[in-house]
PDB file of C-alpha atoms in Angstrom:
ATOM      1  CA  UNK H 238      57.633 -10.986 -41.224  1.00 59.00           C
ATOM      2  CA  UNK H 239      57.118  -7.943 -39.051  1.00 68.00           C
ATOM      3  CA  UNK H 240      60.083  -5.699 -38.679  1.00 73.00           C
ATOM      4  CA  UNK H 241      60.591  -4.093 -34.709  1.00 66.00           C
ATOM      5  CA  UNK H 242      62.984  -2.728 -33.407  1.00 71.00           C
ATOM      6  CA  UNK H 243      65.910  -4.135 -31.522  1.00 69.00           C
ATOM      7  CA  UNK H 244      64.469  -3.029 -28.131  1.00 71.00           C
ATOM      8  CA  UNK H 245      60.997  -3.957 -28.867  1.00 69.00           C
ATOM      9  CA  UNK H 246      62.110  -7.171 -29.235  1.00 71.00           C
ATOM     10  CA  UNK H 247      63.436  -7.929 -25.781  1.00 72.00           C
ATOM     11  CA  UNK H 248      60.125  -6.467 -24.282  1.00 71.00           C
ATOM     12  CA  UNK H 249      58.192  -8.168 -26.513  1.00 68.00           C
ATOM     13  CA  UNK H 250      59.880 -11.766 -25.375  1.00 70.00           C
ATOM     14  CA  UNK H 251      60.256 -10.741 -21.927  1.00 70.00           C
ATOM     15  CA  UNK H 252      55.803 -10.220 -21.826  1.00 66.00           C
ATOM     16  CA  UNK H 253      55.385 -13.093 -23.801  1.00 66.00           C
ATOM     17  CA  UNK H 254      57.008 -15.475 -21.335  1.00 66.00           C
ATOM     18  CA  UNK H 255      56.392 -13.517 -17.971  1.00 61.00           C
ATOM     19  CA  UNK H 256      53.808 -14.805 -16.198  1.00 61.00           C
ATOM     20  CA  UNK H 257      51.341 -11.942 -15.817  1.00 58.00           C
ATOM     21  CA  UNK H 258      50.514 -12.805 -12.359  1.00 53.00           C
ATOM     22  CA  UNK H 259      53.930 -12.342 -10.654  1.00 57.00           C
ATOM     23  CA  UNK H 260      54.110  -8.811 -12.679  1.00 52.00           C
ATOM     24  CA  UNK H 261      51.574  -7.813  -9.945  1.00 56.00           C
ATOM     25  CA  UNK H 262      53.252  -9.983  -7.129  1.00 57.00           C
ATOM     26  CA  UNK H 263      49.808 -11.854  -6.649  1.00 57.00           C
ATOM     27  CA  UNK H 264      48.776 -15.489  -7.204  1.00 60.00           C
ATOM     28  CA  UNK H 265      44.845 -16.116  -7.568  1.00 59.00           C
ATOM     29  CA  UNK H 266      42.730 -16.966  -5.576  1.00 70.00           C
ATOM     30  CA  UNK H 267      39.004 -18.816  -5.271  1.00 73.00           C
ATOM     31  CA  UNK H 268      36.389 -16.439  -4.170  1.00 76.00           C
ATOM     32  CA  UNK H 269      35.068 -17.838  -0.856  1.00 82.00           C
ATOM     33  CA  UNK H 270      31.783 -19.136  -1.289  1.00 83.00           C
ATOM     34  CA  UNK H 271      28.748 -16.878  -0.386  1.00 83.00           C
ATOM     35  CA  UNK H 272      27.072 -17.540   2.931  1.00 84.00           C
ATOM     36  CA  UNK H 273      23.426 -18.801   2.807  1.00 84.00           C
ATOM     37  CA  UNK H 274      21.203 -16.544   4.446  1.00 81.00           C
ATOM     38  CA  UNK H 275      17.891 -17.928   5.455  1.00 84.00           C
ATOM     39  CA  UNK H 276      15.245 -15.699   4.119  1.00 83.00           C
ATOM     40  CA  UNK H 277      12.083 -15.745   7.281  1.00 80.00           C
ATOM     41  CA  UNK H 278       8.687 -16.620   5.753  1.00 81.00           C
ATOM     42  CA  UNK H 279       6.751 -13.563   4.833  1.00 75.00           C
ATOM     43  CA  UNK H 280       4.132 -13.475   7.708  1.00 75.00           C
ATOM     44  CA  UNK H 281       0.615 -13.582   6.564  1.00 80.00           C
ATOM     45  CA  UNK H 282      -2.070 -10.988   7.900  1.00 80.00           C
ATOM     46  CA  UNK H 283      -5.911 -11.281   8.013  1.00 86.00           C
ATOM     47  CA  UNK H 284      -7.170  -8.271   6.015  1.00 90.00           C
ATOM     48  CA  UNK H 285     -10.862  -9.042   7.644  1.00 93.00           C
ATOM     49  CA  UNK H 286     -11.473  -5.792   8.765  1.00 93.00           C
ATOM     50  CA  UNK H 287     -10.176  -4.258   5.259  1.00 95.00           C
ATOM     51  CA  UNK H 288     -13.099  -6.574   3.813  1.00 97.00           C
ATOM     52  CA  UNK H 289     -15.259  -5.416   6.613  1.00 97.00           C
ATOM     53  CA  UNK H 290     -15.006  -1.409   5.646  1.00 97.00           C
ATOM     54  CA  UNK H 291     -15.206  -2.462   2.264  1.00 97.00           C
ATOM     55  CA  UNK H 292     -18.409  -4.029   2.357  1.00 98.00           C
ATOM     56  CA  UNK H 293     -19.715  -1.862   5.123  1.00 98.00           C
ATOM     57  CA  UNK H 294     -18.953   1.271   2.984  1.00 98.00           C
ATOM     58  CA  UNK H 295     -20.457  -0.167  -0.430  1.00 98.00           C
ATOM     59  CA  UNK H 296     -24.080  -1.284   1.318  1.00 98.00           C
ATOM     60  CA  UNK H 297     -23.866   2.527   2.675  1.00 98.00           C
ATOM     61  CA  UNK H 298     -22.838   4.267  -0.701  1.00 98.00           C
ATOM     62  CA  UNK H 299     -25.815   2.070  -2.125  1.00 97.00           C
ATOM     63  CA  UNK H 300     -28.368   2.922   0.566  1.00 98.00           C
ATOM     64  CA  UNK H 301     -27.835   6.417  -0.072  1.00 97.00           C
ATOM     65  CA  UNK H 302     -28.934   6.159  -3.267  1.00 97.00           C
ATOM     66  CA  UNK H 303     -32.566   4.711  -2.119  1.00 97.00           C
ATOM     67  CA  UNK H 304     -32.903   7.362   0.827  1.00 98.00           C
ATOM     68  CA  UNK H 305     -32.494  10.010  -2.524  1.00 97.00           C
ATOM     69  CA  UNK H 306     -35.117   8.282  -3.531  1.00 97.00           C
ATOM     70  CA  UNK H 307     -37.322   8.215  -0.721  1.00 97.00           C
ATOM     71  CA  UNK H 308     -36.567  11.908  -0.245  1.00 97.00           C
ATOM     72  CA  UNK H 309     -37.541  12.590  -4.330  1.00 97.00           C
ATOM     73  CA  UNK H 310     -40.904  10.710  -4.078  1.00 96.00           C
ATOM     74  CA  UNK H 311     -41.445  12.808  -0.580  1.00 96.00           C
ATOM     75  CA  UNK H 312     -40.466  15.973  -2.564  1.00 96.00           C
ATOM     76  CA  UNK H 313     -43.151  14.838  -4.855  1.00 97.00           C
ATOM     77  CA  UNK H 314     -45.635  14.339  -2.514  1.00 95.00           C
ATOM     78  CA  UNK H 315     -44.908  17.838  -0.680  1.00 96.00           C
ATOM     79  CA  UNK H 316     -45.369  19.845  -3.906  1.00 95.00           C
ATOM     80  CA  UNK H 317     -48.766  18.114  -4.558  1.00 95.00           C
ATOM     81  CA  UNK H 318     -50.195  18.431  -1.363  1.00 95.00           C
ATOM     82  CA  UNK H 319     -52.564  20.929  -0.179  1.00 94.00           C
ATOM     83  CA  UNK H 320     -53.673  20.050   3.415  1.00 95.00           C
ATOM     84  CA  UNK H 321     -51.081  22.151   5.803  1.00 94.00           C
ATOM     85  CA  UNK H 322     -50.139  19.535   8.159  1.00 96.00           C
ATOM     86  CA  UNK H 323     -49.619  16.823   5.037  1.00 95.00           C
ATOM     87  CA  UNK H 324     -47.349  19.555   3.527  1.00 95.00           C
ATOM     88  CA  UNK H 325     -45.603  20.308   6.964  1.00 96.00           C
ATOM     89  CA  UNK H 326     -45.101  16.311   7.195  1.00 96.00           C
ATOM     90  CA  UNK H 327     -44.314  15.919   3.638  1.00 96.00           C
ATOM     91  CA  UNK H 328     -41.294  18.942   4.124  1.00 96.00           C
ATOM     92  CA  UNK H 329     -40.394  17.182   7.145  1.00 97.00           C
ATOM     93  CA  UNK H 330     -40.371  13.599   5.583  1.00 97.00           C
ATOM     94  CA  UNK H 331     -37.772  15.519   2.151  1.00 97.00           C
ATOM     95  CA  UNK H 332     -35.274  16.745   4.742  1.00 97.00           C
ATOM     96  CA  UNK H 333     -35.518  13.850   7.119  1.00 97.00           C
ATOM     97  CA  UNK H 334     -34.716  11.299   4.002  1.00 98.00           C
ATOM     98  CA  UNK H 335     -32.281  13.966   2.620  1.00 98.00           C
ATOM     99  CA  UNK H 336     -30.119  14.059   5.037  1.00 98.00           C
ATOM    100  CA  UNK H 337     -30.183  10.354   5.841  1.00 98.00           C
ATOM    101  CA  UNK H 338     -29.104   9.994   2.094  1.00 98.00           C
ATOM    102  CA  UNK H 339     -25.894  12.434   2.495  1.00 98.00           C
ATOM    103  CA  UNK H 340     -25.240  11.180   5.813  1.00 98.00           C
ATOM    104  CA  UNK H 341     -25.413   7.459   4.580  1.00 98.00           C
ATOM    105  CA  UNK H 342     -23.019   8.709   1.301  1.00 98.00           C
ATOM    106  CA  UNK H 343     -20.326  10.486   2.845  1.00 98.00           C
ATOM    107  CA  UNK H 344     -19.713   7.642   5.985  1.00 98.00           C
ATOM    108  CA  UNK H 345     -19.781   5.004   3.103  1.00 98.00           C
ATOM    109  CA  UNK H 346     -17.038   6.937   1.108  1.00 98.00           C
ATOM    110  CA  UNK H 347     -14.906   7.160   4.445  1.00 98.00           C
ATOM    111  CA  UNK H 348     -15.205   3.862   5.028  1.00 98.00           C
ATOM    112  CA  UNK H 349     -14.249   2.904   1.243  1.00 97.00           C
ATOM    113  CA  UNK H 350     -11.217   4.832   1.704  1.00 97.00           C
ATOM    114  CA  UNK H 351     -10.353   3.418   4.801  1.00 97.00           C
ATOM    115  CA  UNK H 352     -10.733  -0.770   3.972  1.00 96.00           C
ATOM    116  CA  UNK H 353      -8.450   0.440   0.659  1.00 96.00           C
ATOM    117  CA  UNK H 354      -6.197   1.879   2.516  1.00 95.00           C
ATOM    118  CA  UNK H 355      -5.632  -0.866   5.521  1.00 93.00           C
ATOM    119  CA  UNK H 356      -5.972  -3.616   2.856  1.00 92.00           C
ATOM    120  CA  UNK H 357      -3.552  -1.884   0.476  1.00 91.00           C
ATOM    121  CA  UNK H 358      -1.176   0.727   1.249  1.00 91.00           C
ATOM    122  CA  UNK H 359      -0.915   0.682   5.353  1.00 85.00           C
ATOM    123  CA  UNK H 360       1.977  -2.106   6.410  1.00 78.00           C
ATOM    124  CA  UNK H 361       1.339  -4.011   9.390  1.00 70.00           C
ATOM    125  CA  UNK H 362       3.492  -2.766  12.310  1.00 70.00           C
ATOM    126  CA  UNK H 363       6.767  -4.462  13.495  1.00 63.00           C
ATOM    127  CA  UNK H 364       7.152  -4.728  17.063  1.00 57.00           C
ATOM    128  CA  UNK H 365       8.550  -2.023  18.427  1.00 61.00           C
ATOM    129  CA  UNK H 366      10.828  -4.168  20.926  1.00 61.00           C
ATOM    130  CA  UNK H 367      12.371  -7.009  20.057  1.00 63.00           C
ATOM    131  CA  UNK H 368      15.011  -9.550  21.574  1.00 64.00           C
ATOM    132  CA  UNK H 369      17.712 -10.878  19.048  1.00 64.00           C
ATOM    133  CA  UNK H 370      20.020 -13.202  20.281  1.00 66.00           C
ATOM    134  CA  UNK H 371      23.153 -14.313  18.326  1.00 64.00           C
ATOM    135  CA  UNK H 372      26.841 -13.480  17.710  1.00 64.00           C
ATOM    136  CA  UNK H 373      26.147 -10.710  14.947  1.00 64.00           C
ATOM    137  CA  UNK H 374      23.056  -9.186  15.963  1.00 60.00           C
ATOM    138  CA  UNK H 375      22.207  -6.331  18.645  1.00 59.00           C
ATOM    139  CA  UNK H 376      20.847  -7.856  22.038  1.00 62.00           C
ATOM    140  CA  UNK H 377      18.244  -5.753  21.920  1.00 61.00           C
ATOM    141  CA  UNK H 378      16.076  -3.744  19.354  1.00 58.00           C
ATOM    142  CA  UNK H 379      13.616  -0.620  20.081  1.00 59.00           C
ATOM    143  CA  UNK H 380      11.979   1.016  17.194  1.00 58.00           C
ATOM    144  CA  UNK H 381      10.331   4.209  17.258  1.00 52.00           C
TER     145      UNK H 381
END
């Protein structure tokens, strides 16, 4: 047996039988029950024109690679000639295919970048005004 003293022993009684709940002058209480809130169905967006750059942009990366080609074999062709107007049209033929190669590369890569980022990373805009009615929304919405 456990030994307290005299005072201890009241208080000890008095929070054994007290309920705890008047202590605090409060009686629980059931949490109300959450309100559904209808989630809206994600809209769906036709990335066609993401798949259009894309595609667009790979057939150009890969046709730069055959005008760099064309220009090499021309290059060829220009150092083996002899004849001044085949070596004039030979020259002409290197830079004409040369630049149609970088030309062809560099509009490719922008349009790589751009189908990655409209399929990707860009969102698809909101309208900017909208028309809510209801008791707990704003009448009416402009974004900027």
């Amino acid at each position: 047996m456990i030994r307290l003293p005299p005072g201890w022993r009241r208080a000890l009684a008095i929070l054994l039988c007290a309920d705890p709940l008047q202590a605090a002058c409060v009686h629980a209480q059931a949490a109300p029950a959450f309100p559904e809130v209808p989630l809206e169905p994600p809209q769906q967006h036709s990335h066609a024109w993401a798949y259009v750059s894309l595609g667009a942009g790979a057939a150009l990366v890969g046709s730069s690679f055959l005008f760099k080609d064309r220009a090499d074999d021309a290059y060829q062709d220009y150092l083996l000639a002899t004849d001044p107007k085949t070596i004039e049209d030979r020259y002409d033929q290197t830079v004409l295919y040369d630049r149609l190669s970088r030309v062809s590369l560099l509009s490719g890569e922008a349009l790589l970048a751009t189908g990655l980022y409209v399929r990707f990373i860009r969102r698809p805009r909101a309208a900017r005004l909208t028309l809510a009615l209801g008791s707990a929304r704003c009448g009416l919405s402009w974004r900027f």
